[in-house]
Coordinates of N, CA, C and O in Angstrom, one line a residue:
X1242 N -13.5 -11.6 12.6 CA -14.7 -12.3 11.3 C -15.2 -11.1 10.5 O -15.4 -9.9 10.8
X1243 N -15.5 -10.9 9.3 CA -16.2 -10.8 8.2 C -17.5 -10.4 8.6 O -18.5 -9.5 8.5
X1244 N -18.1 -11.5 9.5 CA -19.4 -12.2 10.4 C -19.2 -10.3 10.9 O -20.4 -10.1 11.3
X1245 N -18.3 -9.8 12.0 CA -18.4 -9.0 12.8 C -19.0 -6.8 12.0 O -19.6 -6.2 12.2
X1246 N -18.0 -7.7 10.5 CA -18.0 -6.5 9.8 C -19.7 -6.3 9.4 O -20.9 -5.0 9.1
X1247 N -20.3 -7.5 9.4 CA -21.5 -7.3 8.3 C -22.8 -6.6 9.8 O -23.5 -6.2 9.3
X1248 N -22.8 -7.2 10.6 CA -23.1 -7.1 12.5 C -23.4 -5.1 12.6 O -24.5 -5.4 12.6
X1249 N -22.1 -4.4 12.0 CA -21.8 -3.5 12.7 C -22.5 -3.1 11.7 O -22.3 -1.4 11.7
X1250 N -22.9 -3.2 10.4 CA -23.0 -2.6 9.2 C -24.7 -2.8 9.1 O -25.2 -2.0 7.1
X1251 N -25.5 -3.5 9.9 CA -26.6 -3.7 9.7 C -28.0 -3.1 9.3 O -28.7 -3.8 8.7
X1252 N -27.3 -2.4 9.8 CA -28.2 -1.0 9.3 C -28.0 -0.8 6.9 O -28.8 0.7 6.9
X1253 N -27.2 -1.1 6.7 CA -26.5 -0.2 5.0 C -26.6 -1.5 4.0 O -25.8 -2.3 4.7
X1254 N -27.8 -1.8 3.6 CA -28.3 -3.0 2.9 C -27.4 -3.1 1.4 O -26.8 -4.3 0.8
X1255 N -26.2 -1.9 1.7 CA -25.5 -1.5 0.7 C -24.0 -2.4 1.2 O -23.0 -3.5 0.5
X1256 N -24.1 -2.1 2.3 CA -22.8 -2.8 3.0 C -22.8 -4.3 3.0 O -21.8 -5.1 2.2
X1257 N -24.0 -4.9 3.7 CA -24.1 -5.7 3.2 C -24.0 -6.5 2.4 O -23.9 -7.6 2.6
X1258 N -24.3 -6.1 1.4 CA -24.2 -7.4 -0.5 C -22.9 -6.9 -0.3 O -22.0 -7.7 -0.8
X1259 N -21.7 -6.1 -0.3 CA -20.6 -5.6 -0.2 C -19.7 -6.5 0.5 O -19.0 -7.3 0.1
X1260 N -20.2 -7.1 1.4 CA -19.4 -8.0 2.7 C -19.9 -8.8 2.6 O -19.0 -10.0 1.9
X1261 N -21.0 -9.6 1.4 CA -21.4 -11.2 1.4 C -20.7 -10.9 0.1 O -20.3 -12.1 -0.5
X1262 N -20.4 -9.7 -0.9 CA -19.6 -10.0 -2.2 C -18.4 -10.7 -1.4 O -17.4 -11.6 -2.1
X1263 N -17.5 -10.5 -0.7 CA -16.6 -10.5 -0.2 C -16.8 -11.5 0.6 O -15.4 -12.8 0.1
X1264 N -17.2 -12.2 1.3 CA -16.9 -14.0 2.2 C -17.6 -15.1 0.6 O -16.3 -15.6 0.8
X1265 N -17.9 -14.4 -0.3 CA -18.2 -15.4 -1.4 C -16.9 -15.6 -1.9 O -16.1 -16.6 -2.6
X1266 N -16.3 -14.0 -2.3 CA -14.8 -14.5 -2.8 C -13.2 -15.0 -1.4 O -12.8 -15.3 -1.8
X1267 N -14.0 -15.9 -0.5 CA -14.2 -16.4 0.6 C -12.8 -15.6 0.9 O -11.9 -15.7 2.1
X1268 N -13.0 -13.9 1.2 CA -12.4 -13.2 2.2 C -13.3 -14.0 3.9 O -14.5 -13.9 4.2
X1269 N -12.0 -13.6 5.1 CA -12.9 -14.3 6.4 C -12.8 -12.8 7.1 O -13.7 -13.0 8.1
X1270 N -11.4 -12.6 7.5 CA -10.9 -12.2 8.2 C -11.6 -10.1 7.7 O -11.0 -10.1 6.6
X1271 N -11.6 -9.2 9.3 CA -11.1 -8.2 8.1 C -9.9 -7.2 9.7 O -10.0 -7.7 10.4
X1272 N -9.3 -6.8 8.7 CA -7.8 -5.4 10.0 C -8.5 -4.3 10.1 O -8.8 -3.0 9.0
X1273 N -8.4 -3.9 10.8 CA -9.2 -2.6 11.1 C -7.8 -1.1 10.9 O -6.3 -1.6 12.3
X1274 N -8.1 -0.2 10.3 CA -6.7 0.5 10.3 C -7.4 2.3 11.1 O -8.7 2.4 11.1
X1275 N -6.8 2.9 11.7 CA -6.4 4.0 12.2 C -7.2 4.9 11.2 O -6.8 4.9 9.5
X1276 N -8.6 5.2 10.9 CA -8.6 6.1 10.2 C -8.4 8.3 10.0 O -9.0 8.6 11.0
X1277 N -7.6 8.4 9.7 CA -6.9 9.8 10.2 C -6.3 10.3 8.6 O -5.8 11.3 9.1
X1278 N -7.5 10.1 7.5 CA -6.9 10.7 6.6 C -5.6 9.7 5.7 O -5.6 10.1 4.4
X1279 N -4.3 9.1 6.7 CA -3.9 8.3 5.9 C -4.3 7.0 5.5 O -3.5 5.2 5.1
X1280 N -5.4 6.5 6.6 CA -5.5 5.1 6.1 C -5.3 4.7 4.7 O -5.6 2.7 5.0
X1281 N -6.3 4.8 4.0 CA -5.5 4.2 2.7 C -4.4 3.4 2.7 O -3.9 2.4 2.5
X1282 N -3.1 4.4 2.3 CA -1.9 4.3 2.0 C -1.8 3.5 3.6 O -1.2 2.4 3.6
X1283 N -1.6 3.6 4.8 CA -1.4 2.3 5.7 C -1.8 0.9 5.5 O -1.8 0.2 5.6
X1284 N -3.6 1.3 5.2 CA -4.7 -0.1 4.7 C -3.8 -1.2 3.6 O -3.3 -2.5 3.9
X1285 N -3.3 0.0 2.8 CA -2.3 -0.7 1.4 C -1.6 -1.8 1.4 O -0.7 -2.0 1.5
X1286 N -0.4 -0.4 2.9 CA 1.3 -0.7 2.7 C 0.9 -2.1 4.1 O 2.2 -3.5 3.5
X1287 N 0.2 -2.3 4.9 CA -0.1 -3.4 5.7 C 0.1 -4.7 4.7 O -0.1 -5.8 5.1
X1288 N -1.2 -3.9 3.7 CA -1.6 -5.5 3.6 C -0.6 -6.1 2.2 O -1.1 -7.3 2.0
X1289 N 0.4 -4.8 1.6 CA 0.9 -5.2 0.9 C 2.6 -6.8 1.2 O 2.5 -7.9 1.3
X1290 N 2.7 -5.9 2.6 CA 3.6 -6.8 3.9 C 3.5 -7.7 4.0 O 4.1 -8.6 3.9
X1291 N 1.9 -8.2 4.6 CA 1.3 -9.4 4.6 C 1.3 -10.4 3.3 O 1.7 -11.5 3.9
X1292 N 1.2 -9.4 2.5 CA 1.3 -11.1 1.0 C 2.7 -10.4 1.0 O 2.7 -12.2 0.7
X1293 N 3.5 -10.7 1.0 CA 4.8 -10.2 1.5 C 5.1 -11.5 2.4 O 5.8 -12.3 2.1
X1294 N 5.3 -11.6 3.1 CA 5.6 -12.4 4.6 C 4.7 -13.6 4.0 O 5.3 -14.0 4.4
X1295 N 3.0 -13.8 3.9 CA 2.4 -15.5 2.9 C 2.8 -15.4 2.3 O 3.6 -17.1 2.2
X1296 N 3.7 -15.5 1.4 CA 4.1 -15.7 -0.3 C 5.8 -16.3 0.7 O 6.3 -17.8 -0.3
X1297 N 6.6 -14.9 1.2 CA 7.9 -16.3 2.6 C 7.3 -17.1 3.2 O 8.3 -17.8 2.6
X1298 N 6.8 -17.2 4.3 CA 5.8 -18.8 4.7 C 6.2 -19.5 3.9 O 6.3 -20.7 4.8
X1299 N 5.7 -19.3 2.5 CA 5.8 -20.4 1.7 C 6.3 -20.2 0.9 O 6.6 -21.5 0.3
X1300 N 8.1 -19.7 1.3 CA 9.3 -20.2 0.0 C 9.6 -19.4 -0.9 O 9.6 -19.9 -2.1
X1301 N 8.2 -19.0 -1.5 CA 7.7 -18.7 -2.6 C 7.7 -16.8 -2.4 O 7.5 -16.3 -1.5
X1302 N 8.5 -16.3 -4.0 CA 9.0 -15.1 -4.6 C 8.2 -14.9 -4.9 O 7.2 -15.1 -5.6
X1303 N 7.0 -13.5 -4.7 CA 6.0 -12.6 -5.9 C 6.7 -12.8 -7.5 O 7.7 -13.2 -7.6
X1304 N 5.6 -12.8 -7.9 CA 5.5 -13.7 -9.5 C 5.9 -12.5 -9.6 O 6.7 -12.4 -11.8
X1305 N 6.0 -10.8 -9.5 CA 6.6 -9.9 -10.4 C 7.5 -9.6 -9.5 O 7.4 -8.9 -8.9
X1306 N 8.6 -8.6 -10.0 CA 9.7 -7.6 -9.4 C 8.3 -6.4 -8.7 O 8.1 -5.7 -9.8
X1307 N 8.6 -6.7 -7.5 CA 7.4 -5.8 -7.1 C 7.2 -3.8 -7.1 O 6.9 -3.7 -7.3
X1308 N 9.1 -3.6 -6.4 CA 9.4 -2.3 -6.4 C 10.4 -2.5 -7.6 O 11.7 -2.7 -7.8
X1309 N 9.7 -1.5 -8.3 CA 11.1 -0.6 -9.5 C 12.2 0.3 -9.0 O 13.2 0.0 -10.2
X1310 N 11.5 1.0 -8.5 CA 12.5 1.5 -8.3 C 12.4 2.5 -6.3 O 11.0 2.5 -7.0
X1311 N 13.3 1.8 -5.2 CA 12.8 2.1 -4.3 C 12.9 3.3 -3.9 O 14.1 4.1 -4.6
X1312 N 12.1 5.1 -3.2 CA 12.3 6.5 -3.3 C 14.0 5.5 -3.1 O 14.3 5.6 -1.6
X1313 N 14.4 7.5 -2.8 CA 15.5 7.9 -2.1 C 15.4 8.0 -0.7 O 14.7 8.7 -0.3
X1314 N 16.7 7.6 -0.3 CA 16.5 7.1 1.6 C 16.2 8.8 2.0 O 15.6 9.2 3.3
X1315 N 17.1 10.0 1.6 CA 16.4 11.4 1.5 C 14.5 11.7 2.0 O 14.9 13.5 2.5
X1316 N 14.1 11.7 1.0 CA 13.6 11.8 1.0 C 12.5 11.1 2.4 O 11.0 11.8 2.1
X1317 N 12.8 10.8 3.2 CA 11.9 10.3 4.0 C 12.4 10.9 6.0 O 11.7 10.5 6.6
X1318 N 13.3 11.9 5.4 CA 13.9 12.7 6.4 C 14.2 12.1 7.4 O 14.4 11.1 8.1
X1319 N 13.4 12.7 8.8 CA 13.2 11.6 10.3 C 13.4 10.5 10.3 O 12.7 9.7 11.3
X1320 N 12.8 9.5 9.3 CA 12.3 8.4 8.9 C 13.2 7.8 8.4 O 12.7 6.6 8.0
X1321 N 14.2 8.0 8.0 CA 15.1 8.0 7.3 C 15.4 6.2 7.9 O 15.5 5.2 7.4
X1322 N 16.0 6.3 9.2 CA 16.0 4.9 10.2 C 14.9 3.9 10.1 O 15.1 2.7 9.4
X1323 N 14.1 3.5 9.9 CA 12.9 3.4 9.4 C 12.5 3.1 8.3 O 12.2 1.9 8.0
X1324 N 13.1 3.6 7.6 CA 13.3 3.2 5.9 C 14.4 2.7 5.4 O 13.6 1.2 4.9
X1325 N 15.4 2.5 6.2 CA 16.6 1.3 6.6 C 16.3 0.2 6.7 O 16.1 -1.0 6.0
X1326 N 15.5 0.4 7.9 CA 14.6 -1.0 8.6 C 13.4 -1.7 8.1 O 13.6 -3.2 7.5
X1327 N 12.4 -0.8 7.8 CA 11.7 -1.6 6.2 C 12.1 -2.1 5.1 O 11.7 -3.4 4.8
X1328 N 13.3 -1.2 4.6 CA 14.0 -2.1 2.9 C 14.3 -3.1 3.8 O 14.3 -4.8 2.2
X1329 N 15.4 -3.2 4.6 CA 16.1 -4.4 4.8 C 14.6 -6.4 4.8 O 15.0 -6.8 4.3
X1330 N 14.2 -5.6 5.7 CA 13.2 -6.8 5.3 C 12.2 -7.1 5.4 O 12.0 -7.8 4.5
X1331 N 12.0 -6.7 3.7 CA 11.5 -6.2 2.1 C 12.1 -7.1 1.9 O 11.4 -7.8 1.1
X1332 N 13.2 -6.9 1.5 CA 14.5 -7.0 0.5 C 14.6 -8.6 1.5 O 14.6 -9.8 0.4
X1333 N 14.4 -9.0 2.5 CA 14.3 -10.4 2.7 C 13.1 -11.3 2.5 O 12.3 -12.1 2.1
X1334 N 12.0 -10.5 2.5 CA 10.7 -11.3 1.8 C 10.6 -10.8 0.7 O 10.3 -12.8 0.8
X1335 N 11.2 -10.7 -0.1 CA 11.4 -10.3 -1.4 C 12.3 -12.2 -1.6 O 12.5 -13.1 -3.0
X1336 N 13.2 -12.6 -1.2 CA 14.2 -13.7 -1.3 C 14.1 -14.4 -0.3 O 14.9 -14.3 0.9
X1337 N 12.8 -15.2 -0.3 CA 12.5 -16.0 0.8 C 13.3 -17.0 1.3 O 14.3 -17.6 0.0
X1338 N 14.2 -17.0 2.2 CA 15.1 -17.9 3.0 C 14.2 -18.8 4.3 O 15.3 -18.3 4.7
X1339 N 13.6 -19.1 4.1 CA 13.0 -20.4 4.9 C 12.3 -19.0 6.4 O 12.3 -18.4 6.1
X1340 N 12.9 -19.7 7.2 CA 12.8 -19.0 8.8 C 13.1 -18.6 8.7 O 12.5 -17.2 9.3
X1341 N 14.6 -17.2 8.2 CA 14.7 -16.1 8.4 C 14.2 -15.3 8.0 O 13.9 -14.4 8.2
X1342 N 13.3 -15.0 6.5 CA 12.5 -13.9 6.2 C 10.9 -14.4 7.0 O 10.7 -13.4 7.0
X1343 N 10.2 -15.8 7.3 CA 9.3 -15.5 8.2 C 10.0 -15.2 9.4 O 8.4 -13.5 10.3
X1344 N 10.2 -15.2 10.4 CA 10.8 -14.2 11.8 C 11.0 -13.1 11.5 O 10.2 -12.8 11.7
X1345 N 11.2 -12.7 10.1 CA 12.2 -11.0 9.6 C 10.3 -10.6 9.6 O 10.3 -9.0 10.0
X1346 N 9.7 -11.1 9.1 CA 8.1 -10.8 8.9 C 7.3 -10.3 10.0 O 6.7 -9.7 10.4
X1347 N 7.2 -11.4 11.3 CA 6.5 -11.0 12.5 C 7.1 -10.2 13.0 O 6.6 -10.0 13.7
X1348 N 8.6 -10.4 13.5 CA 9.2 -8.9 14.7 C 8.8 -7.8 13.4 O 8.3 -6.7 14.7
X1349 N 8.6 -7.7 12.0 CA 8.1 -6.1 11.6 C 6.4 -6.4 11.9 O 6.2 -5.2 12.2
X1350 N 5.3 -6.8 11.8 CA 4.2 -6.8 12.1 C 4.2 -6.6 13.9 O 3.6 -5.9 14.5
X1351 N 5.4 -7.0 14.7 CA 5.3 -6.4 15.9 C 5.4 -5.2 16.0 O 4.8 -5.1 17.3
X1352 N 6.5 -5.0 15.3 CA 6.9 -3.7 15.5 C 5.8 -2.7 15.1 O 5.6 -1.5 16.0
X1353 N 5.3 -3.2 14.6 CA 4.3 -1.5 13.1 C 2.9 -2.3 14.4 O 2.5 -0.6 15.1
X1354 N 3.4 -2.9 15.9 CA 1.7 -2.4 16.3 C 2.4 -1.4 17.6 O 1.8 -0.7 18.5
X1355 N 3.8 -1.3 17.8 CA 4.6 0.0 18.9 C 4.4 1.0 18.7 O 5.0 1.6 19.2
X1356 N 5.3 0.7 17.3 CA 6.5 1.7 16.7 C 5.8 2.8 15.3 O 5.7 2.5 14.4
X1357 N 5.0 3.4 16.1 CA 4.0 4.3 15.4 C 4.9 5.6 14.8 O 4.6 5.8 12.8
X1358 N 6.3 5.6 14.3 CA 7.5 6.1 12.8 C 7.5 5.2 12.2 O 7.6 5.4 10.8
X1359 N 7.3 3.2 12.5 CA 7.2 2.9 11.2 C 6.1 2.8 10.3 O 5.5 3.4 9.7
X1360 N 5.4 2.7 11.0 CA 3.9 3.4 10.7 C 3.2 4.0 10.1 O 2.9 4.0 8.8
X1361 N 4.0 5.3 10.0 CA 4.0 6.5 9.3 C 5.0 6.3 7.8 O 4.5 6.9 7.0
X1362 N 5.9 5.3 8.6 CA 7.4 5.7 7.4 C 6.8 5.0 6.2 O 6.2 4.8 4.9
X1363 N 5.9 3.8 6.6 CA 4.6 3.3 5.5 C 3.8 3.6 5.0 O 4.1 4.3 3.7
X1364 N 3.8 4.8 5.4 CA 2.4 5.7 4.9 C 3.1 6.8 4.0 O 2.7 6.9 2.9
X1365 N 4.4 7.2 4.6 CA 4.6 8.2 2.6 C 5.5 6.9 2.3 O 5.6 7.6 1.2
X1366 N 6.3 5.5 2.3 CA 6.4 4.9 1.1 C 5.2 4.9 0.1 O 5.6 5.5 -1.0
X1367 N 4.2 4.4 1.1 CA 2.9 4.1 -0.2 C 2.8 5.9 -0.7 O 3.2 5.8 -2.0
X1368 N 2.8 6.8 -0.5 CA 2.6 8.1 -1.0 C 4.1 8.3 -2.1 O 3.6 8.8 -3.4
X1369 N 5.0 8.5 -1.4 CA 6.1 8.4 -2.2 C 5.5 7.5 -4.1 O 6.2 7.8 -5.3
X1370 N 5.4 6.1 -3.6 CA 5.4 4.7 -4.9 C 4.1 6.1 -5.3 O 4.2 6.0 -6.9
X1371 N 3.0 6.7 -5.4 CA 2.3 6.9 -6.4 C 2.5 8.2 -7.0 O 3.2 8.0 -8.4
X1372 N 3.2 9.5 -6.2 CA 3.9 9.9 -6.9 C 5.1 9.7 -7.8 O 5.0 9.7 -9.3
X1373 N 6.0 8.6 -7.6 CA 7.0 7.8 -8.5 C 6.1 7.8 -9.5 O 6.5 7.4 -11.0
X1374 N 5.0 7.0 -9.4 CA 4.4 6.3 -11.2 C 4.7 7.3 -12.4 O 4.8 6.9 -13.4
X1375 N 4.4 8.4 -11.9 CA 4.7 9.5 -12.8 C 5.5 9.9 -13.7 O 6.0 11.1 -14.3
X1376 N 6.8 9.0 -13.3 CA 8.4 10.2 -13.1 C 8.9 8.6 -13.7 O 10.0 8.5 -13.2
X1377 N 8.5 7.4 -14.0 CA 8.9 6.2 -14.2 C 8.4 6.1 -15.4 O 6.7 6.0 -16.0
X1378 N 9.1 5.5 -16.6 CA 8.6 4.5 -17.5 C 7.9 3.4 -16.7 O 8.4 2.5 -15.8
X1379 N 6.7 2.9 -18.1 CA 6.6 1.7 -17.7 C 6.9 0.3 -17.2 O 8.3 0.2 -17.8
X1380 N 7.0 -0.5 -16.4 CA 7.8 -1.8 -15.8 C 8.2 -2.8 -17.1 O 7.7 -2.7 -18.2
X1381 N 9.0 -3.4 -17.0 CA 10.1 -3.8 -17.5 C 9.1 -4.5 -18.1 O 8.6 -5.3 -19.6
X1382 N 8.0 -5.4 -17.6 CA 7.0 -6.6 -17.9 C 5.6 -5.9 -19.0 O 4.6 -6.6 -19.7
X1383 N 5.3 -4.8 -19.4 CA 4.8 -4.2 -20.4 C 4.4 -3.2 -19.3 O 3.8 -3.2 -18.7
X1384 N 3.4 -2.4 -20.5 CA 2.2 -0.9 -19.2 C 1.3 -1.9 -19.2 O 0.6 -2.4 -19.9
X1385 N 0.4 -1.8 -18.5 CA -0.8 -2.1 -17.8 C -1.7 -1.0 -18.1 O -2.0 -0.2 -18.9
X1386 N -3.3 -1.7 -17.7 CA -4.0 -1.1 -19.8 C -4.4 -0.9 -17.9 O -4.5 -0.4 -17.0
X1387 N -4.7 0.7 -19.2 CA -5.7 1.5 -18.7 C -4.3 3.1 -17.9 O -4.7 4.0 -17.8
X1388 N -3.3 2.7 -18.0 CA -1.6 2.8 -17.8 C -2.2 4.7 -17.8 O -2.2 5.6 -17.3
X1389 N -2.3 5.2 -18.9 CA -2.8 6.0 -19.8 C -3.7 7.0 -19.4 O -3.1 8.4 -19.3
X1390 N -4.5 6.8 -19.5 CA -5.6 7.0 -19.1 C -6.1 7.5 -17.5 O -6.5 8.6 -17.4
X1391 N -5.2 7.0 -16.9 CA -5.0 7.4 -15.2 C -3.8 8.8 -15.1 O -4.1 9.6 -14.9
X1392 N -3.0 8.8 -15.9 CA -2.1 9.4 -16.0 C -2.6 11.1 -17.0 O -2.1 12.3 -16.7
X1393 N -3.6 10.8 -17.9 CA -4.6 11.7 -18.6 C -5.6 12.6 -18.0 O -6.1 13.5 -17.5
X1394 N -6.1 11.8 -17.1 CA -6.6 12.6 -16.0 C -6.6 13.6 -14.4 O -6.5 13.7 -14.4
X1395 N -5.5 12.7 -14.3 CA -4.4 13.7 -13.9 C -4.3 14.8 -13.6 O -4.5 16.2 -13.6
X1396 N -3.7 14.9 -15.5 CA -3.1 15.9 -15.5 C -4.0 16.8 -16.8 O -4.2 18.3 -16.4
X1397 N -6.0 16.0 -16.9 CA -6.7 16.7 -17.1 C -6.8 17.4 -15.5 O -7.1 19.5 -16.2
X1398 N -7.4 17.4 -14.6 CA -7.4 17.6 -13.5 C -6.8 18.7 -12.9 O -6.6 19.4 -13.0
X1399 N -5.2 18.9 -12.8 CA -4.5 19.3 -12.2 C -3.5 20.1 -12.7 O -3.3 21.0 -12.6
X1400 N -3.6 19.6 -14.4 CA -2.7 20.4 -14.8 C -0.9 20.2 -15.1 O -0.4 19.8 -16.1
X1401 N -0.1 19.2 -13.8 CA 0.5 18.4 -13.6 C 0.6 17.7 -13.1 O 0.1 17.7 -12.0
X1402 N 1.8 16.6 -12.6 CA 1.8 16.0 -11.9 C 2.0 16.1 -11.3 O 1.9 15.5 -9.1
X1403 N 3.3 17.7 -10.6 CA 4.1 18.0 -9.9 C 2.4 19.0 -8.0 O 2.2 18.4 -7.1
X1404 N 1.3 19.5 -9.3 CA -0.1 19.4 -8.6 C -0.7 18.9 -7.7 O -0.8 18.8 -6.5
X1405 N -0.1 17.7 -8.8 CA -1.3 16.5 -8.0 C -0.6 16.6 -6.7 O -1.2 15.7 -5.2
X1406 N 0.3 15.8 -7.6 CA 1.5 15.0 -6.1 C 1.6 16.0 -4.2 O 1.1 15.7 -3.4
X1407 N 1.7 17.4 -5.0 CA 1.3 18.6 -3.5 C 0.5 18.9 -3.2 O 0.1 19.2 -1.9
X1408 N -0.8 18.6 -4.1 CA -2.4 19.4 -4.2 C -2.8 17.7 -2.7 O -3.8 17.9 -1.7
X1409 N -2.9 16.6 -3.6 CA -3.7 15.5 -3.4 C -2.9 14.1 -2.5 O -3.1 13.3 -1.5
X1410 N -1.4 13.9 -2.8 CA -0.4 12.6 -2.4 C 0.5 13.2 -1.3 O 1.0 12.8 -0.3
X1411 N 1.2 14.2 -1.5 CA 1.8 14.3 -0.4 C 1.3 15.5 0.7 O 2.2 14.4 2.4
X1412 N 0.6 15.5 1.4 CA 0.2 16.1 2.4 C -0.2 15.2 3.2 O -1.6 13.9 2.8
X1413 N -0.3 14.8 4.9 CA 0.0 13.7 5.1 C -1.1 14.0 5.9 O -1.5 14.5 6.5
X1414 N -2.4 12.8 6.0 CA -3.9 12.9 6.3 C -5.0 13.2 5.2 O -5.9 13.8 5.6
X1415 N -4.0 14.0 4.1 CA -4.6 13.8 2.8 C -5.5 12.3 2.5 O -5.0 11.3 2.3
X1416 N -7.2 11.7 2.6 CA -7.5 11.2 1.8 C -6.8 10.5 1.1 O -6.7 11.7 -0.3
X1417 N -6.2 9.5 0.0 CA -6.4 9.0 -1.0 C -7.9 9.6 -1.8 O -8.7 8.8 -1.6
X1418 N -7.3 9.4 -2.9 CA -8.5 9.5 -3.9 C -8.4 8.7 -5.2 O -7.7 7.7 -5.4
X1419 N -9.0 9.0 -6.7 CA -9.4 7.6 -7.1 C -7.9 7.5 -8.1 O -7.3 6.1 -7.9
X1420 N -7.8 8.4 -8.4 CA -6.1 8.2 -9.0 C -4.9 7.5 -8.5 O -5.2 6.1 -8.5
X1421 N -4.9 7.7 -6.6 CA -3.8 7.8 -6.2 C -4.5 6.1 -5.6 O -3.3 5.3 -5.6
X1422 N -5.9 5.5 -5.5 CA -5.7 4.7 -5.1 C -5.4 3.2 -6.6 O -5.3 2.6 -6.7
X1423 N -5.4 3.8 -7.5 CA -5.3 2.9 -8.5 C -3.4 3.4 -9.0 O -3.6 1.7 -9.5
X1424 N -3.8 3.4 -9.0 CA -1.3 4.0 -9.1 C -1.0 3.5 -8.0 O -0.2 2.6 -8.2
X1425 N -1.9 3.3 -6.5 CA -1.0 2.4 -6.0 C -1.0 1.1 -6.1 O -0.5 0.0 -6.3
X1426 N -2.4 0.6 -6.5 CA -2.5 -0.6 -6.8 C -1.3 -1.5 -8.3 O -0.7 -2.1 -8.1
X1427 N -1.3 0.0 -9.4 CA -0.1 -0.2 -10.0 C 1.0 -0.7 -9.7 O 2.2 -1.4 -9.8
X1428 N 1.7 0.1 -9.1 CA 2.6 0.2 -8.5 C 3.3 -0.6 -7.8 O 4.6 -1.3 -7.6
X1429 N 2.4 -1.4 -6.5 CA 2.8 -2.5 -5.9 C 2.2 -3.5 -6.6 O 2.9 -5.2 -6.1
X1430 N 1.7 -3.7 -7.6 CA 1.2 -5.2 -8.5 C 0.2 -5.2 -7.6 O 0.0 -7.1 -7.4
X1431 N -0.7 -4.2 -8.0 CA -1.8 -5.7 -6.6 C -3.2 -6.1 -7.0 O -3.0 -4.5 -8.2
X1432 N -3.8 -6.5 -6.7 CA -5.5 -5.9 -7.8 C -6.1 -6.1 -6.4 O -6.2 -5.9 -5.0
X1433 N -7.0 -4.7 -6.5 CA -7.8 -4.1 -5.5 C -9.3 -4.1 -6.3 O -9.2 -4.0 -6.9
X1434 N -10.3 -4.7 -5.0 CA -11.3 -4.0 -5.2 C -11.6 -3.2 -4.6 O -11.2 -3.1 -2.7
X1435 N -12.9 -2.1 -4.9 CA -12.7 -0.6 -4.4 C -15.2 -1.4 -5.0 O -15.2 -1.2 -4.9

């Protein structure tokens, strides 16, 4: 419950204010993730999968194509098998087929509790989607507001998308920074409140 979070951060008026804002927006629960430098990517991946599962359970598909292009399987190296499994489950969630989609989502979350390789696969997927942002054209539904400014900021700070990827995105355990956070939201078609 979100009240537990408020008690944990009772010493910080700023945290209490933010937690109150979340409660007013209707948030009731929190999910903790391991804070190992991959925590943002893991949290976003889990939230995205949970949202897809919730839509599938209601028999609805996302409002727009969620992933414009899946990364190549070869990019996942020893996690290729987990990546295939993840893609199959996400595919079933994107095209809800009643109880089968709900069961696939439930099995995925149960597996995530015990399978460190699948957990890492989700982290790698989100990191790869951030990098893919620089190599794909604007989605079919049109460019998103601020898209060019994010690319310009990354280019100004790092000189190239390749340097940004090598220094900030690909190294496992490297915490996400501003551009990665904004890009992940755009790539998954989700709204993020920071």
